[in-house]
Amino acid sequence: MFLRFASFLLLQGLAGIAGYFLVQRFEPLWGALAGALAGGFLWMLLDSARGFRLMRWLQAGESTELHLGFGFWGEVADRTRRQMRSRERRVAEGDTKLQDFLAALQASPNGVVLLDAAGRIEWFNQMAGQHFGFDARRDMLQHFGNLVRDPGFASYYAGQEFSHGLVMPGRENTGSKPVQLSVHLHPYGEGRNLLLSRDITALEQAEAMRRDFVANVSHEIRTPLTVLAGFVETLQTLPLDEAEQGKYLGLMSQQATRMQSLVDDLLTLSRLEGSPAPSGADLVDMVQLLQQCKQEAHNLSVLLWGRAQDIQFTVADAVAVTGSATEIHSAVFNLIGNAVRYTPADKTIVVQWRKTGDGEAELSVQDTGPGIAPEHLPRLTERFYRVDRSRSRDTGGTGLGLAIVKHVAQRHGAELLIESVPGRGSTFRLRFKAARLRMH
């Protein structure tokens, strides 16, 4: 301000001196006064021109350089320019943070939808688009309830009670392929809502499997326990001779053995599901393993049928497999054991180990039992699934054998193939990839 005032006085003084000398022959004082007034007017014109340039620059909102020199307007221009640049940096930083935040929401495994006070969609991420079938160009600012016509969600939104979530079917939900979403609204701001969605189909299926598993285990154990309790009560309350006592004790031993088999299979499944994958450095001698299974199958056949069945073992190729000997033995003997249980005593069972034409190796167990209807084949590896429940229990089956085989196959990169013709028998094939094979 001092320079501004000084420049004004200086210009007036110079103009006054000039006027004094120009008109000194006539009225020098009036000439000086006129010069001073003219200088002040000139200074005001120049100052106003600089102010007008600054005003136009501010109105244009440009961040380009504006050179007004020194003085008041130059200082105003410099300070304004610095403030504008600072504001632009803050805006740019805010935009960067906003984009980072939106990118993080896009990367979220959950669906995110921002709703305004009227329930219209302000923004959503890609996962929400998949969950509800939204299109960014088509559905932005549309009412969520008009796009997602679910009665459960409509009641949930209308109730305005968002302390809990809602489970509703997803966009791709079908009878054969259910899709379940967990949806939860979180109020924020002035009437706005943040909607979070999560695909819980796998969790729902796992929970259903857990419930079925617990129910099946309870049922499988309750039956022999009930029989044992009945036999114990009979032995305690009735006067039985030695032969009758021996009969009841034998039946009790049979039920106890059945429970032991069930517990052993459950522990095997638990170990398969919870342990690390088998090492590829250990070799399993399939020739030796099949010799062991042959003796065990003979013993099981005598136990179940009173005499040994015709079980033919053929080893076409001496090929070893990398993996766990215990697990592979469990899978192989479960297949052979099932064939022994379901093949009549006078029929034949064929077990073969060979290399296939594509470099893989295959263990096949072929029986001549009653066979399995086609509708049962897809579910045979489910836990406790039985085609004939009463017959499976009579032969000592737990309903977990093929589930164990499936887990062992998956852990060794193998494939379980099942073929069956009702009335003619079944063939179970356990096929190992070429990468798992080693020649002796």
Tab-separated table of C-alpha atoms in Angstrom, residues 18-354:
chain	number	residue	atom	x	y	z
A	18	ALA	CA	5.715	19.488	-16.033
A	19	GLY	CA	2.571	21.651	-16.000
A	20	TYR	CA	4.345	24.395	-14.017
A	21	PHE	CA	7.142	24.728	-16.571
A	22	LEU	CA	4.825	24.436	-19.559
A	23	VAL	CA	2.593	27.350	-18.524
A	24	GLN	CA	5.017	29.428	-16.419
A	25	ARG	CA	4.644	32.465	-18.706
A	26	PHE	CA	0.963	32.676	-17.918
A	27	GLU	CA	-0.237	31.037	-14.698
A	28	PRO	CA	2.421	28.665	-13.370
A	29	LEU	CA	0.449	27.676	-10.259
A	30	TRP	CA	-2.635	26.803	-12.267
A	31	GLY	CA	-0.426	24.832	-14.674
A	32	ALA	CA	1.070	22.872	-11.809
A	33	LEU	CA	-2.371	22.160	-10.397
A	34	ALA	CA	-3.686	21.060	-13.785
A	35	GLY	CA	-0.624	18.822	-14.286
A	36	ALA	CA	-1.124	17.235	-10.869
A	37	LEU	CA	-4.776	16.533	-11.662
A	38	ALA	CA	-3.873	15.093	-15.050
A	39	GLY	CA	-1.190	12.892	-13.428
A	40	GLY	CA	-3.655	11.616	-10.834
A	41	PHE	CA	-6.199	10.827	-13.555
A	42	LEU	CA	-3.528	9.045	-15.619
A	43	TRP	CA	-2.474	7.017	-12.572
A	44	MET	CA	-6.077	6.014	-11.955
A	45	LEU	CA	-6.492	4.958	-15.590
A	46	LEU	CA	-3.345	2.818	-15.459
A	47	ASP	CA	-4.308	1.359	-12.070
A	48	SER	CA	-7.854	0.616	-13.256
A	49	ALA	CA	-6.501	-1.078	-16.392
A	50	ARG	CA	-4.369	-3.390	-14.246
A	51	GLY	CA	-7.345	-4.100	-11.966
A	52	PHE	CA	-9.547	-4.796	-14.992
A	53	ARG	CA	-6.996	-7.310	-16.350
A	54	LEU	CA	-6.957	-9.025	-12.987
A	55	MET	CA	-10.786	-9.120	-12.897
A	56	ARG	CA	-10.975	-10.675	-16.368
A	57	TRP	CA	-8.367	-13.250	-15.366
A	58	LEU	CA	-10.371	-14.192	-12.243
A	59	GLN	CA	-13.620	-14.383	-14.213
A	60	ALA	CA	-12.032	-16.685	-16.768
A	61	GLY	CA	-10.908	-18.984	-13.931
A	62	GLU	CA	-7.617	-19.700	-15.680
A	63	SER	CA	-4.503	-20.836	-13.899
A	64	THR	CA	-2.147	-19.373	-16.542
A	65	GLU	CA	0.469	-16.830	-15.641
A	66	LEU	CA	-0.656	-13.171	-15.317
A	67	HIS	CA	2.146	-10.604	-15.151
A	68	LEU	CA	1.033	-7.326	-13.588
A	69	GLY	CA	4.468	-6.314	-12.353
A	70	PHE	CA	4.993	-4.933	-8.892
A	71	GLY	CA	2.518	-3.039	-6.798
A	72	PHE	CA	-0.847	-3.746	-5.283
A	73	TRP	CA	-2.472	-5.510	-8.217
A	74	GLY	CA	0.624	-7.542	-8.918
A	75	GLU	CA	0.654	-8.707	-5.284
A	76	VAL	CA	-3.062	-9.565	-5.463
A	77	ALA	CA	-2.494	-11.502	-8.697
A	78	ASP	CA	0.453	-13.429	-7.238
A	79	ARG	CA	-1.369	-14.356	-4.062
A	80	THR	CA	-4.518	-15.320	-5.965
A	81	ARG	CA	-2.448	-17.463	-8.354
A	82	ARG	CA	-0.764	-19.246	-5.428
A	83	GLN	CA	-4.124	-19.912	-3.770
A	84	MET	CA	-5.570	-21.250	-7.021
A	85	ARG	CA	-2.612	-23.575	-7.516
A	86	SER	CA	-2.910	-24.761	-3.922
A	87	ARG	CA	-6.616	-25.393	-4.420
A	88	GLU	CA	-5.945	-27.281	-7.668
A	89	ARG	CA	-3.393	-29.484	-5.881
A	90	ARG	CA	-5.876	-30.210	-3.111
A	91	VAL	CA	-8.579	-31.009	-5.663
A	92	ALA	CA	-6.182	-33.286	-7.579
A	93	GLU	CA	-5.155	-35.032	-4.356
A	94	GLY	CA	-8.825	-35.410	-3.417
A	95	ASP	CA	-9.604	-36.880	-6.842
A	96	THR	CA	-6.688	-39.306	-6.518
A	97	LYS	CA	-7.840	-40.431	-3.080
A	98	LEU	CA	-11.396	-40.779	-4.350
A	99	GLN	CA	-10.249	-42.896	-7.281
A	100	ASP	CA	-8.116	-45.036	-4.948
A	101	PHE	CA	-11.100	-45.462	-2.645
A	102	LEU	CA	-13.373	-46.435	-5.531
A	103	ALA	CA	-10.721	-48.838	-6.844
A	104	ALA	CA	-10.560	-50.447	-3.408
A	105	LEU	CA	-14.340	-50.831	-3.394
A	106	GLN	CA	-14.179	-52.318	-6.885
A	107	ALA	CA	-11.642	-54.867	-5.642
A	108	SER	CA	-13.848	-55.823	-2.701
A	109	PRO	CA	-15.108	-59.438	-2.751
A	110	ASN	CA	-18.437	-58.067	-1.502
A	111	GLY	CA	-20.997	-56.133	-3.490
A	112	VAL	CA	-21.241	-52.416	-2.600
A	113	VAL	CA	-24.196	-50.185	-3.590
A	114	LEU	CA	-24.702	-46.535	-2.568
A	115	LEU	CA	-28.376	-45.543	-2.316
A	116	ASP	CA	-29.729	-42.010	-1.957
A	117	ALA	CA	-32.550	-41.028	0.398
A	118	ALA	CA	-35.154	-42.179	-2.143
A	119	GLY	CA	-33.520	-45.594	-2.609
A	120	ARG	CA	-32.015	-44.745	-6.010
A	121	ILE	CA	-28.655	-46.210	-7.025
A	122	GLU	CA	-25.873	-43.603	-6.917
A	123	TRP	CA	-22.955	-45.993	-7.407
A	124	PHE	CA	-22.169	-49.725	-7.306
A	125	ASN	CA	-19.096	-51.892	-7.803
A	126	GLN	CA	-18.625	-54.755	-10.250
A	127	MET	CA	-19.383	-57.455	-7.677
A	128	ALA	CA	-22.756	-55.865	-6.918
A	129	GLY	CA	-23.390	-55.758	-10.658
A	130	GLN	CA	-22.800	-59.523	-10.796
A	131	HIS	CA	-24.928	-60.192	-7.726
A	132	PHE	CA	-27.957	-58.208	-8.946
A	133	GLY	CA	-27.423	-58.009	-12.716
A	134	PHE	CA	-26.882	-54.236	-12.802
A	135	ASP	CA	-25.511	-52.299	-15.780
A	136	ALA	CA	-23.721	-49.005	-15.026
A	137	ARG	CA	-25.000	-47.217	-18.145
A	138	ARG	CA	-28.559	-48.445	-17.782
A	139	ASP	CA	-29.309	-48.723	-14.075
A	140	MET	CA	-27.598	-45.723	-12.471
A	141	LEU	CA	-30.094	-43.546	-10.548
A	142	GLN	CA	-32.760	-46.243	-10.884
A	143	HIS	CA	-34.685	-47.302	-7.781
A	144	PHE	CA	-33.098	-50.412	-6.281
A	145	GLY	CA	-36.491	-51.961	-5.467
A	146	ASN	CA	-37.599	-51.635	-9.106
A	147	LEU	CA	-34.574	-53.600	-10.314
A	148	VAL	CA	-34.452	-56.199	-7.524
A	149	ARG	CA	-38.009	-57.434	-7.173
A	150	ASP	CA	-37.703	-59.629	-4.119
A	151	PRO	CA	-40.561	-59.570	-1.558
A	152	GLY	CA	-38.158	-60.256	1.291
A	153	PHE	CA	-35.992	-57.257	0.405
A	154	ALA	CA	-39.041	-55.043	-0.107
A	155	SER	CA	-40.235	-55.834	3.429
A	156	TYR	CA	-36.730	-55.406	4.803
A	157	TYR	CA	-36.301	-51.964	3.197
A	158	ALA	CA	-39.794	-50.790	4.132
A	159	GLY	CA	-39.296	-51.801	7.769
A	160	GLN	CA	-36.226	-49.540	8.114
A	161	GLU	CA	-34.829	-51.946	10.717
A	162	PHE	CA	-31.275	-52.521	9.530
A	163	SER	CA	-29.672	-53.942	12.671
A	164	HIS	CA	-29.629	-57.340	10.940
A	165	GLY	CA	-29.120	-58.549	7.395
A	166	LEU	CA	-31.264	-60.467	4.937
A	167	VAL	CA	-30.693	-63.680	2.963
A	168	MET	CA	-32.213	-63.548	-0.503
A	169	PRO	CA	-31.789	-65.391	-3.819
A	170	GLY	CA	-29.220	-64.012	-6.253
A	171	ARG	CA	-29.836	-63.049	-9.852
A	172	GLU	CA	-28.581	-66.395	-11.209
A	173	ASN	CA	-30.513	-68.484	-8.695
A	174	THR	CA	-32.185	-71.568	-10.191
A	175	GLY	CA	-33.656	-74.741	-8.785
A	176	SER	CA	-30.721	-76.820	-9.965
A	177	LYS	CA	-28.091	-74.208	-9.069
A	178	PRO	CA	-29.108	-72.181	-6.005
A	179	VAL	CA	-27.428	-68.824	-5.383
A	180	GLN	CA	-27.923	-67.179	-1.997
A	181	LEU	CA	-26.912	-63.605	-1.104
A	182	SER	CA	-26.517	-62.005	2.297
A	183	VAL	CA	-27.675	-58.362	2.044
A	184	HIS	CA	-27.234	-55.749	4.770
A	185	LEU	CA	-28.150	-52.038	4.678
A	186	HIS	CA	-26.134	-49.496	6.687
A	187	PRO	CA	-27.577	-45.949	7.009
A	188	TYR	CA	-25.196	-42.988	6.598
A	189	GLY	CA	-25.369	-39.299	5.796
A	190	GLU	CA	-28.776	-37.666	5.392
A	191	GLY	CA	-31.085	-40.578	4.657
A	192	ARG	CA	-28.585	-42.437	2.458
A	193	ASN	CA	-27.826	-46.160	2.746
A	194	LEU	CA	-24.802	-48.329	2.049
A	195	LEU	CA	-25.847	-51.772	0.835
A	196	LEU	CA	-23.381	-54.652	1.207
A	197	SER	CA	-24.003	-57.987	-0.503
A	198	ARG	CA	-22.080	-61.241	-0.134
A	199	ASP	CA	-22.434	-64.570	-1.925
A	200	ILE	CA	-23.031	-67.141	0.826
A	201	THR	CA	-24.023	-70.037	-1.443
A	202	ALA	CA	-20.968	-72.089	-0.457
A	203	LEU	CA	-21.530	-71.322	3.228
A	204	GLU	CA	-25.188	-72.318	2.987
A	205	GLN	CA	-24.271	-75.540	1.215
A	206	ALA	CA	-21.560	-76.268	3.780
A	207	GLU	CA	-24.012	-75.641	6.612
A	208	ALA	CA	-26.567	-77.932	4.975
A	209	MET	CA	-23.884	-80.604	4.530
A	210	ARG	CA	-22.862	-80.186	8.160
A	211	ARG	CA	-26.450	-80.619	9.339
A	212	ASP	CA	-26.909	-83.679	7.130
A	213	PHE	CA	-23.569	-85.081	8.259
A	214	VAL	CA	-24.384	-84.669	11.960
A	215	ALA	CA	-27.842	-86.166	11.418
A	216	ASN	CA	-26.402	-89.117	9.497
A	217	VAL	CA	-23.646	-89.775	12.014
A	218	SER	CA	-26.146	-89.597	14.859
A	219	HIS	CA	-28.450	-92.003	13.067
A	220	GLU	CA	-25.668	-94.414	12.110
A	221	ILE	CA	-24.348	-94.586	15.688
A	222	ARG	CA	-27.767	-94.581	17.356
A	223	THR	CA	-28.849	-97.790	15.596
A	224	PRO	CA	-26.059	-100.082	16.898
A	225	LEU	CA	-26.198	-98.371	20.291
A	226	THR	CA	-29.914	-99.154	20.520
A	227	VAL	CA	-29.221	-102.772	19.619
A	228	LEU	CA	-26.410	-103.002	22.165
A	229	ALA	CA	-28.577	-101.468	24.872
A	230	GLY	CA	-31.329	-103.974	24.130
A	231	PHE	CA	-28.951	-106.909	24.298
A	232	VAL	CA	-27.440	-105.654	27.557
A	233	GLU	CA	-30.896	-105.281	29.081
A	234	THR	CA	-31.786	-108.786	27.897
A	235	LEU	CA	-28.658	-110.262	29.472
A	236	GLN	CA	-29.353	-108.398	32.706
A	237	THR	CA	-33.032	-109.265	33.089
A	238	LEU	CA	-33.551	-112.705	31.514
A	239	PRO	CA	-32.101	-116.017	32.726
A	240	LEU	CA	-30.315	-117.265	29.607
A	241	ASP	CA	-28.410	-120.459	29.086
A	242	GLU	CA	-24.826	-120.453	27.825
A	243	ALA	CA	-25.784	-120.880	24.167
A	244	GLU	CA	-28.216	-117.979	24.242
A	245	GLN	CA	-25.699	-115.778	26.040
A	246	GLY	CA	-23.103	-116.605	23.408
A	247	LYS	CA	-25.562	-115.693	20.660
A	248	TYR	CA	-26.370	-112.312	22.194
A	249	LEU	CA	-22.724	-111.566	22.929
A	250	GLY	CA	-21.856	-112.349	19.321
A	251	LEU	CA	-24.506	-109.920	18.083
A	252	MET	CA	-23.247	-107.292	20.500
A	253	SER	CA	-19.703	-107.803	19.202
A	254	GLN	CA	-20.992	-107.380	15.661
A	255	GLN	CA	-22.628	-104.039	16.515
A	256	ALA	CA	-19.537	-102.857	18.401
A	257	THR	CA	-17.410	-103.744	15.362
A	258	ARG	CA	-19.796	-101.784	13.172
A	259	MET	CA	-19.440	-98.708	15.379
A	260	GLN	CA	-15.671	-99.115	15.379
A	261	SER	CA	-15.657	-99.241	11.571
A	262	LEU	CA	-17.788	-96.099	11.450
A	263	VAL	CA	-15.458	-94.227	13.807
A	264	ASP	CA	-12.403	-95.399	11.836
A	265	ASP	CA	-13.897	-94.171	8.555
A	266	LEU	CA	-14.858	-90.838	10.106
A	267	LEU	CA	-11.320	-90.383	11.403
A	268	THR	CA	-9.945	-91.279	7.964
A	269	LEU	CA	-12.153	-88.669	6.299
A	270	SER	CA	-11.175	-86.072	8.875
A	271	ARG	CA	-7.493	-86.800	8.322
A	272	LEU	CA	-7.869	-86.589	4.534
A	273	GLU	CA	-9.659	-83.237	4.717
A	274	GLY	CA	-7.358	-81.644	7.285
A	275	SER	CA	-3.891	-82.831	6.333
A	276	PRO	CA	-1.502	-81.410	3.692
A	277	ALA	CA	-1.443	-82.943	0.238
A	278	PRO	CA	0.722	-86.098	0.006
A	279	SER	CA	4.322	-85.716	-1.053
A	280	GLY	CA	5.290	-86.558	-4.604
A	281	ALA	CA	8.614	-87.985	-3.422
A	282	ASP	CA	7.205	-91.174	-1.844
A	283	LEU	CA	6.648	-94.207	-4.077
A	284	VAL	CA	3.796	-96.660	-3.581
A	285	ASP	CA	4.535	-100.171	-4.865
A	286	MET	CA	1.171	-101.122	-6.359
A	287	VAL	CA	2.168	-104.770	-6.843
A	288	GLN	CA	2.925	-105.177	-3.148
A	289	LEU	CA	-0.164	-103.143	-2.186
A	290	LEU	CA	-2.440	-105.365	-4.288
A	291	GLN	CA	-0.927	-108.483	-2.735
A	292	GLN	CA	-1.870	-107.122	0.679
A	293	CYS	CA	-5.365	-106.230	-0.516
A	294	LYS	CA	-5.770	-109.728	-1.978
A	295	GLN	CA	-5.239	-111.345	1.417
A	296	GLU	CA	-7.527	-108.828	3.131
A	297	ALA	CA	-10.257	-109.373	0.527
A	298	HIS	CA	-9.997	-113.143	1.048
A	299	ASN	CA	-10.435	-112.718	4.812
A	300	LEU	CA	-13.400	-110.337	4.370
A	301	SER	CA	-15.050	-112.729	1.925
A	302	VAL	CA	-14.767	-115.640	4.367
A	303	LEU	CA	-16.123	-113.448	7.175
A	304	LEU	CA	-19.145	-112.250	5.202
A	305	TRP	CA	-20.023	-115.300	3.121
A	306	GLY	CA	-18.508	-118.190	5.047
A	307	ARG	CA	-16.197	-119.065	2.157
A	308	ALA	CA	-13.791	-117.293	-0.168
A	309	GLN	CA	-15.218	-115.763	-3.327
A	310	ASP	CA	-13.560	-116.018	-6.718
A	311	ILE	CA	-11.469	-112.818	-6.652
A	312	GLN	CA	-9.035	-112.557	-9.562
A	313	PHE	CA	-6.091	-110.147	-9.250
A	314	THR	CA	-4.208	-109.185	-12.427
A	315	VAL	CA	-1.142	-106.904	-12.544
A	316	ALA	CA	-0.432	-106.118	-16.200
A	317	ASP	CA	2.268	-103.484	-15.557
A	318	ALA	CA	4.625	-103.066	-12.582
A	319	VAL	CA	4.051	-99.331	-12.246
A	320	ALA	CA	4.498	-97.447	-8.966
A	321	VAL	CA	2.544	-94.342	-7.948
A	322	THR	CA	3.838	-91.307	-6.081
A	323	GLY	CA	1.869	-90.424	-2.991
A	324	SER	CA	0.715	-91.813	0.331
A	325	ALA	CA	0.723	-95.595	0.623
A	326	THR	CA	-1.772	-95.478	3.508
A	327	GLU	CA	-4.263	-93.353	1.596
A	328	ILE	CA	-3.998	-95.311	-1.664
A	329	HIS	CA	-4.375	-98.592	0.248
A	330	SER	CA	-7.499	-97.213	1.940
A	331	ALA	CA	-9.016	-96.214	-1.431
A	332	VAL	CA	-8.145	-99.482	-3.177
A	333	PHE	CA	-9.411	-101.713	-0.391
A	334	ASN	CA	-12.633	-99.713	-0.083
A	335	LEU	CA	-13.330	-100.439	-3.760
A	336	ILE	CA	-12.479	-104.115	-3.364
A	337	GLY	CA	-14.382	-104.350	-0.074
A	338	ASN	CA	-17.514	-102.916	-1.704
A	339	ALA	CA	-17.245	-105.493	-4.484
A	340	VAL	CA	-16.929	-108.295	-1.900
A	341	ARG	CA	-19.982	-107.035	0.012
A	342	TYR	CA	-22.266	-106.673	-2.992
A	343	THR	CA	-21.191	-109.659	-5.097
A	344	PRO	CA	-22.901	-112.967	-4.273
A	345	ALA	CA	-20.662	-115.727	-2.926
A	346	ASP	CA	-20.822	-117.750	-6.154
A	347	LYS	CA	-19.943	-114.829	-8.445
A	348	THR	CA	-16.585	-113.464	-9.659
A	349	ILE	CA	-14.683	-110.258	-8.894
A	350	VAL	CA	-11.863	-109.039	-11.171
A	351	VAL	CA	-9.216	-106.575	-9.933
A	352	GLN	CA	-6.732	-105.268	-12.512
A	353	TRP	CA	-3.808	-102.827	-12.486
A	354	ARG	CA	-2.532	-101.720	-15.890
